[in-house]
Amino acid sequence: MGTIPAILENSRPMVTNPNMSTQSLDSSQLRVTIDPASLGFLDTSELLQRPLSWIGQERAEAAARFGLGMMQPDYHLFVLGEAGSGRTSLLHQAMIDAAADQPVPADLCYLYNFIAPEKPLALHLPAGQGRELRQSLLQLAKSLPAEIAQCLSGQDFKLKSDHATKKFKTEATQAYTKLDKIAESLHFTIHREDEQIVFTFLDEKGEILMAENLLKLPKARRTEIEQAEQALHEAIVLYFDEFKRIEKEKNVTLAALQHRSVQPLLNLALKKIQDGLQKQERLKTYFEQMESEILDNLALFETNNADEEKRETELRQIFSRYQINLVVDNADLHGAPVIIEDNPSTCALFGSIDYQFEEGKLKTDFMRIRAGSLLKAHGGYLMLHLDDLLTDGQLWVKLRRFLRSKRLQIEEPGSALTSNTPVSLEPEAVDVDVKIILIGSRDEYYELEEIDPEFMRRFRVKVDFAGSFIASAETYQASSVFVAHACETAKLPHFSAAAVARLLEESHREVEDQKRQSAIFARTEMLVLESAALCSARHGRTVEVADISAALQARTLRHNYPDLRLQESIMEGEIAIALHGAEIGQLNALTQIDLGDHRFGTPVRLTARTFAGEDGILNIAREVDMSGPIHDKGMLILQNYLTGLFTHIAPLALSASIVFEQEYTSIEGDSASCAEFFVLLSSLAEAPLKQSIAVTGALNQYGEVLPVGGINDKIEGYFKLCEKMGLNGEQGVLIPHHNRQHLVLDYKIIEAVEKGLFAIYTMEHVTQGLELLTGCPAGLTEQSRSIGYSPDTVLGYAQRALLVFRRACQLTQHPKTEHRRLPSRAEK
């Protein structure tokens, strides 16, 4: 046989002190109290000169400063935290501070592309020069046509033009005279009619030879005339060739004369524009192409044009190309841009191209390109909210691509819109350097880490806003400064030191912790506004504690109808809750109901029945799918702990059922584990439980009581019911010992505790509560598990019942009338 191994020294110790008992909390332990004198001011108007700070968010502030100052790519910021924690406003201010030390980024313009008009060209200019260039080109479009027209109609140009025209006219006359002589030598007479030469043959008398007379001539003579006519035709062709040459030379000469006359004027105008701009090869090429096109269309500037309306239309069309589309104008910036995009649609974020109907068709041009927030934030910071991005799958895909390529291409609307557009635009893509600050929740952050790691790889800086922080004199001071600035911003009366102290106590209440404050300052700000409104209504100069109490009461009154209706149902007997006496297998458990806009606590009747059997503990709510996984987990822990208590008589011959009476909604959470243990032991040991004490607390497998949430709401909900039914000094609540620091209870409860009308007990181990509720010793000792529990204890009564159940089960399975025979040697 082997030996029983010794218990290791580091094994988990079992709580076996037979003298364990619950503790009744003193009124001083039920709430955090802040002395107004410790704040160091009479009212918040004294604090206006102090700056706002990142109250309790030192880690988040350090991360934000690092991320905003990190200029390397893919160091975008993901800001996670609860709404109302100041994550947006604080990051916005941090963005402004960081941007102030950054250079102003360049303007972005789009230019007409003379070679490929459907592909406008992007041009970056130093901040302010884009506006300057746009204004200069607008002025050029107004003044240049008149100046060119004046130049071409000037006396000097006319003299040179007339001289050149006269010269070519003389040459044309000489060519015609030469043709006329040839015609005369061939006995023809000629004259011009528009663009044709008309000729007739003359006879020997110098008279026109008529057709009928020509036919009467001898054949030889007719042949001579035909040959002469052919020679004249050849001479006419040569004449027209010569005439065209003369005309061409005249046009070239006149065009060259126009160029020489206009070019100095044009060069001077364009040079004046370029002198104030940064020297760029693209801009130089653009002005050269502009100059070339103007010189090629000088005819449109002549005011003696026959079709004046057509000339002006064509002229406007040409000069419309000589404008710039200043899509990003940073002339008024001081530092880098800071943009918050609250409506991040595809167009708002990435830019767009506008269209308009003309002659039944959609048309556009480079002047209708619009920049989005990403382009406007180039060189600076852009804040986005994740919830807004996730509503549009296409937008999310585009943003992922942009973060990967860091290049932005402004695209046209969908094909359905542009199906009848004759010309589409493809603006030149540009590199964009922008730091994105993405605001989201903690759950969204970790979900994206799992489902889209490629996207999250771009957000290397995590700015985690805490929901609460350790309270100290410094945080109280900083919170007081926040109240002062909130009053100043909203033009509200300031708060007295006592009122601020009450606000700070409510901050502890929000997180249910005497050592920590809430970091959700939006709630504090809301209470500031409501309290100040009541102060103004009574014409007070400063907000006092009474105003805050009234604001809290008014807020509760706006939301607590479900709570009041439930209490009325209990008082009217519709819901069975006993507040007096003692009952077996019955107890008031405490639960919290969260309706979103209002949370409150209420007691719920918990009952248990035990029988001889082998089914174990039956959770009725689970059997009908009304309990959640956490509650089911708590029940399994309870079952295992119960089994562990009676290992010396295991396996247990027990069937039991537990249910929350008159509960018709789903049940979740393990905060009723202790209450479930108590009703189960009460039923098993037939030990009555005090109905005046309500219970909450979770349980682990060793019987240790764990803290639960919503402790203040649960206690206050039960207290309100006891108060309405009549306090008698016996009522109270039993809560986990570790929930003491979470108590920030209403002053009414503190007053009742001081008067001995209500009690708050704590327990570290579940057997402590068992003794309080039954008035009997629990029976848990060092030797109890090995030799059994003392018969005059609760566990002893339960042990006796379990032995009875076992014998009953054994009799059922093997009745005394059954004769069993031993197996024979052969059968063995």
Tab-separated table of C-alpha atoms in Angstrom, residues 239 300 447 497 590 744:
chain	number	residue	atom	x	y	z
A	239	TYR	CA	-0.614	82.106	-111.857
A	300	LEU	CA	-9.373	86.135	-82.332
A	447	GLU	CA	-11.690	43.488	-33.098
A	497	ALA	CA	-16.082	74.751	-3.010
A	590	LEU	CA	-30.177	41.708	-4.941
A	744	VAL	CA	-20.640	55.558	-2.356
